[in-house]
Amino acid sequence: MLEIKNLHANVGDKEILKGLTLTIETGKVHAIMGPNGSGKSTLSYVLAGREGYTVTAGSITYNGEDLLALKTEERAAKRIFLAMQYPVEIPGVTTMNFLKTALNAQRRARGESEYDAISILKLVRAKARVLQVNEEMLKRALNVGFSGGEKKRLEILQMSLFEPKLAVLDETDSGLDIDALKLVAEGVNALRSPERSMLVITHYQRLLDYIVPDRIHVLANGRMVAEGGKELAHELEATGYGDLGKVPA
Amino acid sequence: MSTAHSHREARRAEALESFRVRGMPHRRFEHWRYSDLRAVLDAGQVAQAGTAHWSIPALPEGVEQFDLAAPNAPAWVLKAYGTIGNRPTMEEASLAFSDGGVALRVPAGTTIAEPIRLEIAGGGNLRWLVVVEEGASATIFEPHGSDVGLLRNVGVDVALSEGAALTHIRFAPFTPKSFVVEHIAVAVSARAQYRAHFANFGARLSRTELHITLGGEGAEAHLSGVTVLGHDGHADVTSHIEHAAGKTLSTQLFKHVAGGKSRAVYQGKITVREGANGSDSRQTARALLMSERAEADLKPELIIFADDVKCAHGATAGDLDPESLFYLRSRGIPEKEARRILINAFLQEAVETILDEDLRAAVWHEVEAALPRAMESAK
């Protein structure tokens, strides 16, 4: 469902992705591991279409469509979701209003009817309960004053609400204690489905103990350097990233 | 009788002389740097502008009203009429050239729950004043009509006795061909409060000048405002708050959105007089620039002669936060709508300071109507 071929991408003048190739299959959970600075977050931003992340070569095909030709919001409407490492705090916008606006914008773009306030409230409440996102959080300004765990739970709530076909989870474990991590992982696992692919990006194997991937890819220095099954996470934990991805002299 | 009349005539003659000597304010006047009135308007035009109109469709019970066009002004009018503040030149002009206006009195101990709606219409000079006596409280909603013509120059006196409270909400519509000047002089006695909100949508040149004296212990002034500009609109809010007594408090929150080739100006001067210990002043002015040709000039200024005071000020101007914009778009919200959401959120903080729900909704309605103009040349 997603095919990345020989992707080169710059942030400013600096080339971060240097010929990355990756295929994600429908209904599978793929994990990308890699050291700091290997290009993991850049990949997630390129997939979401963030400004300032320029693709200089290569291609990304999403369900047969040229992903790079789509605007950020069009990608969301086509059910690509990025759970961010650092969800942004937006004062003056209540969480509930944001969820309603976003969901209806996506539906509008797909030519679907918009939800009214009441049905959306019911929908959000039902999904929020599972993730222990309470009413009070929904009334607060988006992410403002939320703890790390609350922010990540709200990201997963959005994922549950938007029903993406491809969910990219960027360092979802960062800043979480073990209890918060378990709760978030449960939320993610509940959303695993044969129609939904996931790309879990993480530095540590810890998250992959709770969200067990089908495939693991190792990213270093802007390209994929290793690939394997779920056991690869533990091997990497034991050996470290070591010499992986060192540019040959 | 004739003494009262001649008292006002004498004040008027004095104002005329003062205006004649000082002339039109211009960019080399202190605090007129960003609003060069003399370059676009001459003194003769001000003198011949006539008198603007005022109306109060329904005066709430308990409020006394006096038409300044009438003779025999009562003592409470004379005491406040053109006597408050530092009398800058355009205020002198409104005294010298207006043939009317209105004075309002809220008697001691009276609480007027219903807002007093004071409508200003037409072009010309105008005076209005309000006296809120000891322990009394009231709200004045002052919507300005867009039928300004060339010039509207309004001079306002606000006298608040001990423990009095006045909320003042002023709304000025988009009047692209007009010059709009107002001067609001406020005297705040001990434990009295002046709360004001100014919603500005721009004129060819628009100047709101406030001179507030916190004259008694525990006096407070809380100012807020939103300015939404597009095309080549201009709006200048210049405030001077003097903390003249101890334990006085002032807060200011001004938010500006400037698009097109517009220019938003905020100058906030705070003076803490000697002995005004325990005074606290906070001042925030922020501007969002929606186009490369829009300009914001934000200038906080602190002059402190007392030792034990707290003064905080912040001023920023820039574009919308790109991280926030990306976050909203990544959730499927189209760029234009995302920008709008962020601008609304930015302005809301200042509009929320209006406590009366209906007035807040009325101001917000105008903000929403003005935003497309400010966003026209947005990326």
PDB file of N, CA and C in Angstrom, chain B residues 81-135:
ATOM      1  N   TYR B  81     -15.851  68.319  32.519  1.00  0.00           N
ATOM      2  CA  TYR B  81     -15.791  68.684  31.104  1.00  0.00           C
ATOM      3  C   TYR B  81     -14.416  69.239  30.697  1.00  0.00           C
ATOM      4  N   GLY B  82     -13.668  68.425  29.994  1.00  0.00           N
ATOM      5  CA  GLY B  82     -12.366  68.862  29.498  1.00  0.00           C
ATOM      6  C   GLY B  82     -11.348  69.166  30.585  1.00  0.00           C
ATOM      7  N   THR B  83     -11.531  68.560  31.748  1.00  0.00           N
ATOM      8  CA  THR B  83     -10.614  68.884  32.848  1.00  0.00           C
ATOM      9  C   THR B  83      -9.682  67.729  33.185  1.00  0.00           C
ATOM     10  N   ILE B  84      -9.891  66.584  32.557  1.00  0.00           N
ATOM     11  CA  ILE B  84      -9.126  65.391  32.940  1.00  0.00           C
ATOM     12  C   ILE B  84      -8.010  65.159  31.915  1.00  0.00           C
ATOM     13  N   GLY B  85      -6.873  64.714  32.416  1.00  0.00           N
ATOM     14  CA  GLY B  85      -5.816  64.303  31.492  1.00  0.00           C
ATOM     15  C   GLY B  85      -4.922  65.455  31.053  1.00  0.00           C
ATOM     16  N   ASN B  86      -4.116  65.164  30.059  1.00  0.00           N
ATOM     17  CA  ASN B  86      -3.033  66.081  29.692  1.00  0.00           C
ATOM     18  C   ASN B  86      -3.363  66.970  28.495  1.00  0.00           C
ATOM     19  N   ARG B  87      -4.592  66.906  28.025  1.00  0.00           N
ATOM     20  CA  ARG B  87      -5.085  67.798  26.968  1.00  0.00           C
ATOM     21  C   ARG B  87      -4.176  67.911  25.749  1.00  0.00           C
ATOM     22  N   PRO B  88      -3.989  66.850  25.034  1.00  0.00           N
ATOM     23  CA  PRO B  88      -3.210  66.949  23.803  1.00  0.00           C
ATOM     24  C   PRO B  88      -3.973  67.750  22.750  1.00  0.00           C
ATOM     25  N   THR B  89      -3.292  68.084  21.711  1.00  0.00           N
ATOM     26  CA  THR B  89      -3.830  69.061  20.758  1.00  0.00           C
ATOM     27  C   THR B  89      -5.148  68.641  20.106  1.00  0.00           C
ATOM     28  N   MET B  90      -5.298  67.358  19.745  1.00  0.00           N
ATOM     29  CA  MET B  90      -6.557  66.956  19.107  1.00  0.00           C
ATOM     30  C   MET B  90      -7.714  66.941  20.100  1.00  0.00           C
ATOM     31  N   GLU B  91      -7.389  66.745  21.384  1.00  0.00           N
ATOM     32  CA  GLU B  91      -8.446  66.836  22.376  1.00  0.00           C
ATOM     33  C   GLU B  91      -8.903  68.285  22.503  1.00  0.00           C
ATOM     34  N   GLU B  92      -7.959  69.175  22.459  1.00  0.00           N
ATOM     35  CA  GLU B  92      -8.306  70.597  22.484  1.00  0.00           C
ATOM     36  C   GLU B  92      -9.209  70.931  21.291  1.00  0.00           C
ATOM     37  N   ALA B  93      -8.897  70.315  20.141  1.00  0.00           N
ATOM     38  CA  ALA B  93      -9.712  70.569  18.948  1.00  0.00           C
ATOM     39  C   ALA B  93     -11.154  70.104  19.154  1.00  0.00           C
ATOM     40  N   SER B  94     -11.330  68.947  19.799  1.00  0.00           N
ATOM     41  CA  SER B  94     -12.700  68.470  20.014  1.00  0.00           C
ATOM     42  C   SER B  94     -13.447  69.387  20.974  1.00  0.00           C
ATOM     43  N   LEU B  95     -12.737  69.964  21.919  1.00  0.00           N
ATOM     44  CA  LEU B  95     -13.357  70.933  22.833  1.00  0.00           C
ATOM     45  C   LEU B  95     -13.677  72.229  22.099  1.00  0.00           C
ATOM     46  N   ALA B  96     -12.748  72.654  21.261  1.00  0.00           N
ATOM     47  CA  ALA B  96     -12.888  73.951  20.603  1.00  0.00           C
ATOM     48  C   ALA B  96     -13.971  73.943  19.532  1.00  0.00           C
ATOM     49  N   PHE B  97     -14.096  72.831  18.797  1.00  0.00           N
ATOM     50  CA  PHE B  97     -14.924  72.872  17.588  1.00  0.00           C
ATOM     51  C   PHE B  97     -16.234  72.090  17.664  1.00  0.00           C
ATOM     52  N   SER B  98     -16.450  71.346  18.745  1.00  0.00           N
ATOM     53  CA  SER B  98     -17.710  70.598  18.800  1.00  0.00           C
ATOM     54  C   SER B  98     -18.813  71.473  19.387  1.00  0.00           C
ATOM     55  N   ASP B  99     -19.999  71.350  18.799  1.00  0.00           N
ATOM     56  CA  ASP B  99     -21.153  72.050  19.348  1.00  0.00           C
ATOM     57  C   ASP B  99     -22.080  71.039  19.981  1.00  0.00           C
ATOM     58  N   GLY B 100     -21.568  70.256  20.851  1.00  0.00           N
ATOM     59  CA  GLY B 100     -22.460  69.312  21.506  1.00  0.00           C
ATOM     60  C   GLY B 100     -21.773  68.033  21.896  1.00  0.00           C
ATOM     61  N   GLY B 101     -22.622  67.109  22.334  1.00  0.00           N
ATOM     62  CA  GLY B 101     -22.145  65.857  22.884  1.00  0.00           C
ATOM     63  C   GLY B 101     -23.040  65.488  24.041  1.00  0.00           C
ATOM     64  N   VAL B 102     -22.576  64.565  24.830  1.00  0.00           N
ATOM     65  CA  VAL B 102     -23.451  64.113  25.916  1.00  0.00           C
ATOM     66  C   VAL B 102     -22.644  63.862  27.189  1.00  0.00           C
ATOM     67  N   ALA B 103     -23.302  64.104  28.316  1.00  0.00           N
ATOM     68  CA  ALA B 103     -22.699  63.809  29.609  1.00  0.00           C
ATOM     69  C   ALA B 103     -23.615  62.847  30.357  1.00  0.00           C
ATOM     70  N   LEU B 104     -23.007  61.880  31.021  1.00  0.00           N
ATOM     71  CA  LEU B 104     -23.772  60.873  31.759  1.00  0.00           C
ATOM     72  C   LEU B 104     -23.295  60.828  33.202  1.00  0.00           C
ATOM     73  N   ARG B 105     -24.234  60.622  34.103  1.00  0.00           N
ATOM     74  CA  ARG B 105     -23.862  60.508  35.513  1.00  0.00           C
ATOM     75  C   ARG B 105     -24.529  59.277  36.109  1.00  0.00           C
ATOM     76  N   VAL B 106     -23.715  58.467  36.760  1.00  0.00           N
ATOM     77  CA  VAL B 106     -24.253  57.322  37.485  1.00  0.00           C
ATOM     78  C   VAL B 106     -24.139  57.671  38.966  1.00  0.00           C
ATOM     79  N   PRO B 107     -25.271  57.916  39.622  1.00  0.00           N
ATOM     80  CA  PRO B 107     -25.226  58.409  41.003  1.00  0.00           C
ATOM     81  C   PRO B 107     -24.606  57.401  41.982  1.00  0.00           C
ATOM     82  N   ALA B 108     -24.087  57.927  43.069  1.00  0.00           N
ATOM     83  CA  ALA B 108     -23.389  57.121  44.075  1.00  0.00           C
ATOM     84  C   ALA B 108     -24.201  55.891  44.460  1.00  0.00           C
ATOM     85  N   GLY B 109     -23.501  54.781  44.558  1.00  0.00           N
ATOM     86  CA  GLY B 109     -24.120  53.564  45.061  1.00  0.00           C
ATOM     87  C   GLY B 109     -25.021  52.839  44.070  1.00  0.00           C
ATOM     88  N   THR B 110     -25.177  53.374  42.859  1.00  0.00           N
ATOM     89  CA  THR B 110     -26.098  52.747  41.893  1.00  0.00           C
ATOM     90  C   THR B 110     -25.367  51.718  41.030  1.00  0.00           C
ATOM     91  N   THR B 111     -25.990  50.587  40.862  1.00  0.00           N
ATOM     92  CA  THR B 111     -25.450  49.598  39.931  1.00  0.00           C
ATOM     93  C   THR B 111     -26.367  49.532  38.714  1.00  0.00           C
ATOM     94  N   ILE B 112     -25.799  49.857  37.561  1.00  0.00           N
ATOM     95  CA  ILE B 112     -26.586  49.803  36.321  1.00  0.00           C
ATOM     96  C   ILE B 112     -26.171  48.524  35.602  1.00  0.00           C
ATOM     97  N   ALA B 113     -27.036  47.545  35.624  1.00  0.00           N
ATOM     98  CA  ALA B 113     -26.668  46.234  35.070  1.00  0.00           C
ATOM     99  C   ALA B 113     -26.686  46.261  33.536  1.00  0.00           C
ATOM    100  N   GLU B 114     -27.677  46.920  32.994  1.00  0.00           N
ATOM    101  CA  GLU B 114     -27.858  46.934  31.547  1.00  0.00           C
ATOM    102  C   GLU B 114     -26.834  47.888  30.908  1.00  0.00           C
ATOM    103  N   PRO B 115     -26.140  47.482  29.863  1.00  0.00           N
ATOM    104  CA  PRO B 115     -25.179  48.393  29.238  1.00  0.00           C
ATOM    105  C   PRO B 115     -25.858  49.642  28.667  1.00  0.00           C
ATOM    106  N   ILE B 116     -25.193  50.770  28.809  1.00  0.00           N
ATOM    107  CA  ILE B 116     -25.689  52.012  28.211  1.00  0.00           C
ATOM    108  C   ILE B 116     -25.130  52.047  26.788  1.00  0.00           C
ATOM    109  N   ARG B 117     -26.025  52.061  25.815  1.00  0.00           N
ATOM    110  CA  ARG B 117     -25.564  52.045  24.428  1.00  0.00           C
ATOM    111  C   ARG B 117     -25.465  53.474  23.930  1.00  0.00           C
ATOM    112  N   LEU B 118     -24.245  53.888  23.649  1.00  0.00           N
ATOM    113  CA  LEU B 118     -23.996  55.251  23.175  1.00  0.00           C
ATOM    114  C   LEU B 118     -23.495  55.158  21.741  1.00  0.00           C
ATOM    115  N   GLU B 119     -24.340  55.529  20.785  1.00  0.00           N
ATOM    116  CA  GLU B 119     -23.971  55.402  19.378  1.00  0.00           C
ATOM    117  C   GLU B 119     -23.380  56.709  18.870  1.00  0.00           C
ATOM    118  N   ILE B 120     -22.281  56.585  18.164  1.00  0.00           N
ATOM    119  CA  ILE B 120     -21.648  57.763  17.576  1.00  0.00           C
ATOM    120  C   ILE B 120     -21.794  57.650  16.062  1.00  0.00           C
ATOM    121  N   ALA B 121     -22.255  58.727  15.442  1.00  0.00           N
ATOM    122  CA  ALA B 121     -22.467  58.679  13.990  1.00  0.00           C
ATOM    123  C   ALA B 121     -22.027  59.991  13.351  1.00  0.00           C
ATOM    124  N   GLY B 122     -21.830  59.949  12.050  1.00  0.00           N
ATOM    125  CA  GLY B 122     -21.516  61.158  11.293  1.00  0.00           C
ATOM    126  C   GLY B 122     -20.096  61.649  11.514  1.00  0.00           C
ATOM    127  N   GLY B 123     -19.750  62.690  10.770  1.00  0.00           N
ATOM    128  CA  GLY B 123     -18.413  63.256  10.882  1.00  0.00           C
ATOM    129  C   GLY B 123     -18.404  64.464  11.805  1.00  0.00           C
ATOM    130  N   GLY B 124     -17.191  64.881  12.190  1.00  0.00           N
ATOM    131  CA  GLY B 124     -17.065  66.093  12.991  1.00  0.00           C
ATOM    132  C   GLY B 124     -16.442  65.843  14.347  1.00  0.00           C
ATOM    133  N   ASN B 125     -16.408  66.901  15.126  1.00  0.00           N
ATOM    134  CA  ASN B 125     -15.852  66.831  16.473  1.00  0.00           C
ATOM    135  C   ASN B 125     -16.975  66.483  17.440  1.00  0.00           C
ATOM    136  N   LEU B 126     -16.618  65.861  18.531  1.00  0.00           N
ATOM    137  CA  LEU B 126     -17.653  65.491  19.506  1.00  0.00           C
ATOM    138  C   LEU B 126     -17.029  65.314  20.882  1.00  0.00           C
ATOM    139  N   ARG B 127     -17.833  65.649  21.901  1.00  0.00           N
ATOM    140  CA  ARG B 127     -17.397  65.404  23.282  1.00  0.00           C
ATOM    141  C   ARG B 127     -18.413  64.511  23.969  1.00  0.00           C
ATOM    142  N   TRP B 128     -17.915  63.601  24.770  1.00  0.00           N
ATOM    143  CA  TRP B 128     -18.834  62.963  25.721  1.00  0.00           C
ATOM    144  C   TRP B 128     -18.088  62.707  27.012  1.00  0.00           C
ATOM    145  N   LEU B 129     -18.849  62.643  28.066  1.00  0.00           N
ATOM    146  CA  LEU B 129     -18.196  62.386  29.343  1.00  0.00           C
ATOM    147  C   LEU B 129     -19.091  61.530  30.214  1.00  0.00           C
ATOM    148  N   VAL B 130     -18.474  60.838  31.131  1.00  0.00           N
ATOM    149  CA  VAL B 130     -19.233  60.042  32.089  1.00  0.00           C
ATOM    150  C   VAL B 130     -18.629  60.224  33.483  1.00  0.00           C
ATOM    151  N   VAL B 131     -19.523  60.425  34.428  1.00  0.00           N
ATOM    152  CA  VAL B 131     -19.121  60.532  35.825  1.00  0.00           C
ATOM    153  C   VAL B 131     -19.758  59.371  36.561  1.00  0.00           C
ATOM    154  N   VAL B 132     -18.928  58.514  37.137  1.00  0.00           N
ATOM    155  CA  VAL B 132     -19.470  57.400  37.923  1.00  0.00           C
ATOM    156  C   VAL B 132     -19.110  57.689  39.374  1.00  0.00           C
ATOM    157  N   GLU B 133     -20.151  57.916  40.163  1.00  0.00           N
ATOM    158  CA  GLU B 133     -19.912  58.354  41.534  1.00  0.00           C
ATOM    159  C   GLU B 133     -19.564  57.188  42.459  1.00  0.00           C
ATOM    160  N   GLU B 134     -19.272  57.569  43.688  1.00  0.00           N
ATOM    161  CA  GLU B 134     -18.772  56.620  44.676  1.00  0.00           C
ATOM    162  C   GLU B 134     -19.565  55.302  44.716  1.00  0.00           C
ATOM    163  N   GLY B 135     -18.845  54.220  44.567  1.00  0.00           N
ATOM    164  CA  GLY B 135     -19.453  52.896  44.706  1.00  0.00           C
ATOM    165  C   GLY B 135     -20.416  52.506  43.594  1.00  0.00           C
TER     166      GLY B 135
END
